[in-house]
Short mmCIF file of C-alpha atoms and ligand atoms in Angstrom, two decimals:
data_model
loop_
_atom_site.label_atom_id
_atom_site.label_comp_id
_atom_site.label_asym_id
_atom_site.label_seq_id
_atom_site.Cartn_x
_atom_site.Cartn_y
_atom_site.Cartn_z
CA MET L 1 0.00 -0.02 0.00
CA ILE L 2 1.19 3.52 -0.78
CA LYS L 3 1.94 5.66 2.29
CA ASP L 4 0.10 9.02 2.39
CA PHE L 5 1.89 12.01 0.89
CA GLU L 6 1.21 15.64 0.13
CA TYR L 7 0.90 16.27 -3.60
CA PHE L 8 2.04 19.35 -5.56
CA ALA L 9 1.64 19.95 -9.28
CA PRO L 10 3.79 22.97 -10.18
CA LYS L 11 3.27 24.47 -13.63
CA THR L 12 6.73 26.05 -13.94
CA LEU L 13 10.28 24.80 -13.41
CA LYS L 14 10.92 27.69 -11.02
CA GLU L 15 7.98 26.66 -8.84
CA ALA L 16 9.08 23.00 -8.88
CA LEU L 17 12.68 23.91 -7.93
CA LYS L 18 11.44 26.03 -5.03
CA LEU L 19 9.43 23.06 -3.67
CA LEU L 20 12.42 20.75 -4.14
CA ASP L 21 14.68 23.22 -2.35
CA LYS L 22 12.25 23.34 0.54
CA TYR L 23 11.58 19.59 1.00
CA GLN L 24 14.82 18.05 -0.40
CA ASP L 25 15.19 14.42 0.91
CA GLU L 26 11.58 14.29 2.13
CA CYS L 27 10.18 14.69 -1.38
CA LYS L 28 10.28 12.90 -4.69
CA VAL L 29 9.79 14.23 -8.20
CA ILE L 30 7.28 12.28 -10.25
CA ALA L 31 7.09 12.55 -14.06
CA GLY L 32 5.03 9.73 -15.57
CA GLY L 33 5.17 7.49 -12.47
CA GLN L 34 5.90 4.44 -14.70
CA SER L 35 8.82 3.47 -12.51
CA LEU L 36 8.38 5.51 -9.32
CA LEU L 37 4.87 4.21 -8.58
CA ILE L 38 6.10 0.62 -8.69
CA LEU L 39 8.70 1.45 -6.00
CA MET L 40 6.10 3.31 -3.95
CA ARG L 41 3.62 0.44 -4.18
CA GLN L 42 6.34 -1.93 -2.98
CA GLY L 43 7.08 0.44 -0.06
CA LEU L 44 10.69 0.90 -1.23
CA VAL L 45 10.17 4.64 -1.58
CA ALA L 46 7.83 6.57 0.72
CA PRO L 47 8.09 10.31 0.16
CA GLU L 48 6.30 12.80 2.42
CA TYR L 49 5.80 15.13 -0.54
CA LEU L 50 5.32 14.28 -4.23
CA ILE L 51 6.18 16.96 -6.78
CA ASP L 52 4.45 16.16 -10.06
CA ILE L 53 6.41 17.88 -12.84
CA LYS L 54 4.41 16.43 -15.76
CA GLY L 55 2.53 19.70 -16.24
CA ILE L 56 5.67 21.76 -16.92
CA SER L 57 5.18 22.07 -20.64
CA ASP L 58 8.46 24.03 -21.07
CA LEU L 59 10.36 20.76 -20.52
CA ASP L 60 8.67 18.96 -23.39
CA TYR L 61 10.57 19.72 -26.61
CA ILE L 62 12.99 18.40 -29.22
CA ASN L 63 15.05 20.87 -31.19
CA ASP L 64 18.16 21.07 -33.28
CA ASP L 65 20.06 24.34 -33.13
CA GLY L 66 22.87 23.26 -35.49
CA LYS L 67 25.12 22.44 -32.49
CA GLY L 68 23.26 19.21 -31.68
CA VAL L 69 19.90 17.88 -30.64
CA ARG L 70 18.32 19.00 -27.36
CA ILE L 71 15.58 16.95 -25.78
CA GLY L 72 13.49 18.26 -22.87
CA ALA L 73 13.38 15.83 -19.93
CA LEU L 74 9.56 15.58 -20.04
CA THR L 75 9.50 14.47 -23.67
CA LEU L 76 7.58 11.19 -23.99
CA HIS L 77 9.33 8.06 -25.34
CA ARG L 78 6.70 7.93 -28.08
CA THR L 79 7.43 11.55 -29.13
CA ILE L 80 11.15 10.72 -29.46
CA GLU L 81 10.32 7.58 -31.48
CA LYS L 82 8.21 9.58 -33.92
CA SER L 83 10.18 12.86 -34.07
CA PRO L 84 11.37 13.87 -37.57
CA ILE L 85 14.32 15.74 -35.92
CA ILE L 86 15.38 12.57 -34.09
CA GLN L 87 14.90 10.47 -37.20
CA LYS L 88 17.04 12.89 -39.22
CA HIS L 89 19.88 13.40 -36.72
CA CYS L 90 19.91 10.35 -34.36
CA MET L 91 17.89 7.57 -35.94
CA VAL L 92 19.30 5.12 -33.39
CA LEU L 93 17.27 6.87 -30.66
CA SER L 94 14.04 6.35 -32.58
CA GLU L 95 14.98 2.70 -33.17
CA MET L 96 15.73 2.18 -29.49
CA GLU L 97 12.41 3.77 -28.46
CA ARG L 98 10.50 1.44 -30.80
CA THR L 99 11.67 -1.51 -28.61
CA LEU L 100 11.14 0.21 -25.27
CA ALA L 101 8.18 -1.12 -23.27
CA THR L 102 4.65 -1.12 -24.64
CA LEU L 103 2.93 1.66 -26.60
CA GLN L 104 0.96 2.60 -23.45
CA THR L 105 4.16 3.05 -21.42
CA ARG L 106 5.89 4.95 -24.24
CA ASN L 107 2.89 7.27 -24.40
CA TRP L 108 3.21 8.22 -20.71
CA GLY L 109 6.81 7.60 -19.59
CA THR L 110 9.35 10.40 -20.05
CA ILE L 111 12.94 10.27 -21.21
CA GLY L 112 14.11 12.24 -18.16
CA GLY L 113 12.27 9.88 -15.80
CA ASN L 114 13.85 6.89 -17.48
CA LEU L 115 17.38 8.26 -17.03
CA ALA L 116 16.81 9.59 -13.52
CA HIS L 117 15.43 6.21 -12.44
CA GLY L 118 18.96 4.81 -13.01
CA ASP L 119 17.92 1.29 -13.95
CA PRO L 120 20.94 -0.50 -15.47
CA ALA L 121 18.49 -2.44 -17.66
CA GLY L 122 17.07 0.79 -19.16
CA ASP L 123 17.42 1.17 -22.93
CA PRO L 124 18.02 4.91 -23.47
CA ALA L 125 21.17 5.26 -21.28
CA PRO L 126 23.54 3.05 -23.38
CA VAL L 127 22.45 4.88 -26.53
CA PHE L 128 22.96 8.34 -25.04
CA ILE L 129 26.38 7.29 -23.71
CA ALA L 130 27.32 5.92 -27.12
CA LEU L 131 26.24 9.24 -28.62
CA ASP L 132 28.38 11.08 -26.04
CA ALA L 133 25.34 12.99 -24.76
CA SER L 134 25.28 15.31 -21.75
CA LEU L 135 22.57 15.99 -19.19
CA LYS L 136 21.53 19.37 -17.80
CA LEU L 137 20.77 19.31 -14.07
CA VAL L 138 19.10 22.41 -12.58
CA SER L 139 18.51 23.51 -8.98
CA ALA L 140 17.22 26.71 -7.41
CA GLY L 141 20.88 27.69 -6.95
CA GLY L 142 22.07 27.18 -10.56
CA GLU L 143 22.72 24.53 -13.22
CA ARG L 144 25.42 22.10 -14.30
CA VAL L 145 25.97 19.80 -17.24
CA VAL L 146 27.30 16.28 -16.76
CA LYS L 147 28.29 13.65 -19.30
CA ALA L 148 25.62 10.92 -19.52
CA GLU L 149 28.43 8.44 -18.83
CA GLU L 150 29.12 10.06 -15.41
CA PHE L 151 25.48 10.34 -14.39
CA PHE L 152 25.06 6.66 -13.44
CA GLN L 153 26.66 5.81 -10.08
CA ASP L 154 25.20 2.53 -8.87
CA TYR L 155 22.04 0.42 -9.10
CA LEU L 156 19.15 2.99 -9.18
CA GLU L 157 21.58 5.70 -8.10
CA VAL L 158 22.35 8.73 -10.25
CA ALA L 159 24.31 11.95 -9.80
CA LEU L 160 21.25 14.08 -8.98
CA GLU L 161 21.41 16.14 -5.79
CA PRO L 162 18.12 16.14 -3.76
CA ASP L 163 17.34 19.71 -4.98
CA GLU L 164 18.09 19.04 -8.69
CA ILE L 165 15.85 18.30 -11.64
CA LEU L 166 17.13 16.83 -14.90
CA THR L 167 15.84 19.25 -17.51
CA GLU L 168 17.54 18.42 -20.81
CA ILE L 169 19.53 15.87 -22.73
CA GLN L 170 22.06 17.27 -25.18
CA VAL L 171 23.27 15.13 -28.06
CA PRO L 172 26.25 16.56 -30.01
CA PRO L 173 26.49 16.14 -33.77
CA PRO L 174 28.47 12.95 -34.56
CA PRO L 175 31.96 13.19 -36.05
CA PRO L 176 32.06 12.51 -39.83
CA HIS L 177 31.94 8.82 -40.87
CA THR L 178 30.18 7.73 -37.69
CA GLY L 179 27.47 5.09 -37.38
CA THR L 180 25.48 4.10 -34.30
CA ALA L 181 23.32 1.08 -33.52
CA HIS L 182 21.40 -0.43 -30.63
CA GLU L 183 19.82 -3.83 -30.04
CA LYS L 184 18.57 -5.73 -27.04
CA LEU L 185 17.64 -9.29 -26.29
CA MET L 186 13.92 -9.58 -25.47
CA VAL L 187 11.68 -12.56 -24.94
CA MET L 188 8.75 -10.52 -26.19
CA GLN L 189 8.66 -7.19 -27.99
CA GLY L 190 8.63 -4.39 -25.41
CA ASP L 191 10.21 -6.40 -22.58
CA HIS L 192 13.12 -4.98 -20.63
CA GLY L 193 16.32 -6.21 -22.28
CA ILE L 194 17.86 -9.35 -20.80
CA VAL L 195 21.01 -7.64 -22.10
CA GLY L 196 21.33 -4.71 -24.52
CA ALA L 197 24.18 -3.12 -26.42
CA ALA L 198 24.78 0.17 -28.20
CA ALA L 199 27.78 0.98 -30.37
CA SER L 200 29.09 4.06 -32.07
CA ILE L 201 31.90 3.55 -34.60
CA THR L 202 33.86 6.32 -36.34
CA LEU L 203 35.92 5.35 -39.37
CA LYS L 204 38.92 7.17 -40.79
CA SER L 205 38.11 8.72 -44.11
CA GLY L 206 38.92 6.50 -47.07
CA ASN L 207 40.60 3.46 -45.54
CA GLY L 208 37.90 2.03 -43.24
CA VAL L 209 40.17 1.92 -40.18
CA CYS L 210 38.35 2.44 -36.87
CA GLU L 211 39.20 5.88 -35.48
CA ASP L 212 36.95 5.74 -32.44
CA ALA L 213 34.55 3.27 -30.83
CA ARG L 214 32.06 3.50 -27.97
CA ILE L 215 30.40 0.30 -26.83
CA VAL L 216 27.88 0.48 -24.02
CA LEU L 217 25.95 -2.38 -22.38
CA SER L 218 22.68 -2.53 -20.46
CA ASN L 219 21.85 -5.10 -17.78
CA ALA L 220 25.46 -6.17 -17.76
CA ALA L 221 26.59 -4.46 -14.50
CA SER L 222 25.08 -2.26 -11.76
CA ILE L 223 25.17 0.74 -14.16
CA PRO L 224 25.02 1.16 -17.97
CA MET L 225 28.58 -0.01 -18.72
CA ARG L 226 31.11 1.11 -21.29
CA ALA L 227 33.13 -1.85 -22.53
CA LYS L 228 36.38 0.11 -22.72
CA LYS L 229 38.70 -2.82 -23.39
CA ALA L 230 36.54 -3.89 -26.34
CA GLU L 231 36.55 -0.34 -27.67
CA LYS L 232 40.36 -0.19 -27.37
CA LEU L 233 40.67 -3.44 -29.33
CA LEU L 234 38.82 -1.92 -32.29
CA ILE L 235 40.49 1.51 -32.37
CA GLY L 236 43.28 1.85 -34.97
CA LYS L 237 42.37 -1.39 -36.79
CA ALA L 238 40.46 -2.31 -39.94
CA ILE L 239 37.28 -3.98 -38.68
CA THR L 240 36.91 -7.60 -39.69
CA ASP L 241 34.47 -10.31 -38.60
CA ASP L 242 37.18 -11.91 -36.48
CA LEU L 243 37.97 -8.62 -34.77
CA LEU L 244 34.27 -8.01 -34.04
CA ALA L 245 33.97 -11.51 -32.56
CA GLU L 246 37.01 -10.79 -30.40
CA ALA L 247 35.49 -7.47 -29.27
CA GLY L 248 32.38 -9.40 -28.20
CA GLU L 249 34.50 -11.83 -26.16
CA VAL L 250 36.41 -8.97 -24.51
CA ALA L 251 33.21 -7.01 -23.70
CA SER L 252 31.72 -10.14 -22.16
CA SER L 253 34.74 -10.61 -19.93
CA GLU L 254 34.53 -6.96 -18.80
CA ALA L 255 30.86 -7.27 -17.81
CA ASP L 256 29.53 -8.29 -14.43
CA PRO L 257 25.97 -9.24 -15.35
CA PRO L 258 23.22 -10.07 -12.87
CA ALA L 259 21.55 -13.46 -12.57
CA ASP L 260 17.75 -13.57 -12.29
CA VAL L 261 14.68 -15.47 -13.53
CA HIS L 262 15.33 -14.15 -17.08
CA GLY L 263 18.84 -15.56 -17.34
CA THR L 264 21.98 -16.65 -15.52
CA ALA L 265 25.08 -14.52 -15.55
CA GLU L 266 26.72 -17.07 -17.90
CA TYR L 267 23.83 -16.83 -20.35
CA ARG L 268 24.06 -13.04 -20.29
CA ARG L 269 27.81 -13.21 -20.93
CA GLU L 270 27.16 -15.38 -24.00
CA MET L 271 24.52 -12.97 -25.25
CA ILE L 272 26.80 -9.96 -24.72
CA LYS L 273 29.26 -11.59 -27.14
CA VAL L 274 26.52 -11.86 -29.76
CA PHE L 275 25.00 -8.40 -29.25
CA VAL L 276 28.31 -6.50 -29.16
CA ARG L 277 29.41 -8.17 -32.40
CA ARG L 278 26.04 -7.43 -33.97
CA VAL L 279 25.73 -3.72 -33.00
CA ALA L 280 29.40 -2.97 -33.76
CA GLN L 281 28.95 -4.55 -37.20
CA LYS L 282 25.82 -2.53 -37.85
CA ALA L 283 27.39 0.69 -36.59
CA GLN L 284 30.39 0.09 -38.86
CA GLU L 285 28.17 -0.45 -41.88
CA ARG L 286 26.30 2.74 -41.10
CA ALA L 287 29.59 4.62 -40.66
CA LYS L 288 30.69 3.46 -44.12
CA SER L 289 27.53 4.79 -45.74
CA SER L 290 27.29 8.02 -43.69
C1 LIG T 1 5.44 -2.24 -18.10
C2 LIG T 1 6.72 -1.40 -18.20
C3 LIG T 1 7.68 -1.80 -19.10
C4 LIG T 1 8.85 -1.04 -19.23
N1 LIG T 1 9.80 -1.45 -20.11
C5 LIG T 1 10.92 -0.71 -20.26
C6 LIG T 1 11.91 -1.10 -21.23
O1 LIG T 1 11.76 -2.05 -21.99
N2 LIG T 1 13.02 -0.30 -21.30
C7 LIG T 1 13.21 0.79 -20.51
O2 LIG T 1 14.24 1.46 -20.65
N3 LIG T 1 12.29 1.16 -19.62
C8 LIG T 1 11.14 0.47 -19.46
N4 LIG T 1 10.18 0.83 -18.54
C9 LIG T 1 10.41 2.07 -17.74
C10 LIG T 1 9.82 3.26 -18.57
O3 LIG T 1 10.69 3.50 -19.60
C11 LIG T 1 9.64 4.63 -17.90
O4 LIG T 1 9.34 5.51 -18.89
C12 LIG T 1 10.82 5.23 -17.23
O5 LIG T 1 11.21 4.44 -16.15
C13 LIG T 1 10.47 6.67 -16.77
O6 LIG T 1 9.19 6.78 -16.33
P1 LIG T 1 8.51 8.12 -15.88
O7 LIG T 1 8.76 9.26 -16.79
O8 LIG T 1 7.15 7.71 -15.66
O9 LIG T 1 9.34 8.46 -14.53
P2 LIG T 1 8.87 8.32 -13.03
O10 LIG T 1 8.46 6.93 -12.74
O11 LIG T 1 7.91 9.38 -12.72
O12 LIG T 1 10.23 8.65 -12.26
C14 LIG T 1 11.29 7.74 -12.25
C15 LIG T 1 12.40 8.26 -11.34
O13 LIG T 1 12.98 9.44 -11.91
C16 LIG T 1 12.81 10.59 -11.06
N5 LIG T 1 12.53 11.67 -11.99
C17 LIG T 1 11.61 11.66 -13.01
N6 LIG T 1 11.76 12.72 -13.81
C18 LIG T 1 12.81 13.43 -13.30
C19 LIG T 1 13.47 14.64 -13.68
N7 LIG T 1 13.12 15.30 -14.78
N8 LIG T 1 14.47 15.07 -12.88
C20 LIG T 1 14.84 14.41 -11.79
N9 LIG T 1 14.31 13.27 -11.38
C21 LIG T 1 13.25 12.77 -12.15
C22 LIG T 1 11.68 10.24 -10.08
O14 LIG T 1 11.85 10.90 -8.89
C23 LIG T 1 11.90 8.73 -9.94
O15 LIG T 1 12.94 8.50 -9.04
C24 LIG T 1 9.04 0.12 -18.40
C25 LIG T 1 8.04 0.51 -17.51
C26 LIG T 1 6.88 -0.24 -17.40
C27 LIG T 1 5.83 0.21 -16.45
#
């Protein structure tokens, strides 16, 4: 049963930040409630005050100002999936959203809520880290921008202070000859990934040698995890099938996957090999044709 709480529905960011500043650890921000309400029903989170930010329409936007794509934290998953700006500049985000949860959840859950929840099985985080995105965190006292990669600290723990709201995700334009891909292993369409992988590959102009690689895994550790040894293996080499298979092996050995009813740690390690090889291959092909 959910413990009683006092409910606020601010209409502006300023109003929300003022409430957050006042109640700090005693309060919780709620966006779509798709993840928070589950924790509240289980009694794992029991805030005295609930600050519902869903009505702050200023945080629902997607734009491209030539210096990259900016996504407001209250943008719905479904809006990102369907956005012509996203499809033009970061198609991989739209592809990822298509596999995230059900249509009903995508129509209510927000991108900011997904990231702030800090679930290592979440789909957007690996893609944003592969895209080298940054997150804007705002409090009544000011704002700061952190790399998506540094935002995730432990299982369901992120780098948000109690008085901060995540307001925006900033995706820089990719370097030339870059391709990005994401896939996850699901039993049924819309399930959380048993494991997932995103890769971004940048090729040197003309010769197909890998200039840069970012490989990020979901549900493979307590946070969305960069497979840095696998990345290092690819950088500076011409990508071949054997090298991709080796990168999968290395990424698998770097991971520390959980074991649960959906799969043992060993099974996840095997699947990481497959999914890293697959997304790196796809990212490379996209880089070639970009
Ligand atoms: C049936 C089901 C299936 C799902 N499947 C998937 C899946 O396959 N892949 C996947 O990635 N996710 C999945 N999810 C999670 C879903 O993506 C949610 O959209 C996501 O967790 C965020 O939900 P929300 O916006 O409702 O956030 P809420 O539940 O409202 O909030 C989540 C957390 O973030 C905090 N928060 C929210 N917004 C902000 C903000 N702007 N600033 C600071 N803190 C904030 C809240 O305090 C809370 O701690 C699934 C959820 C359900 C219910």
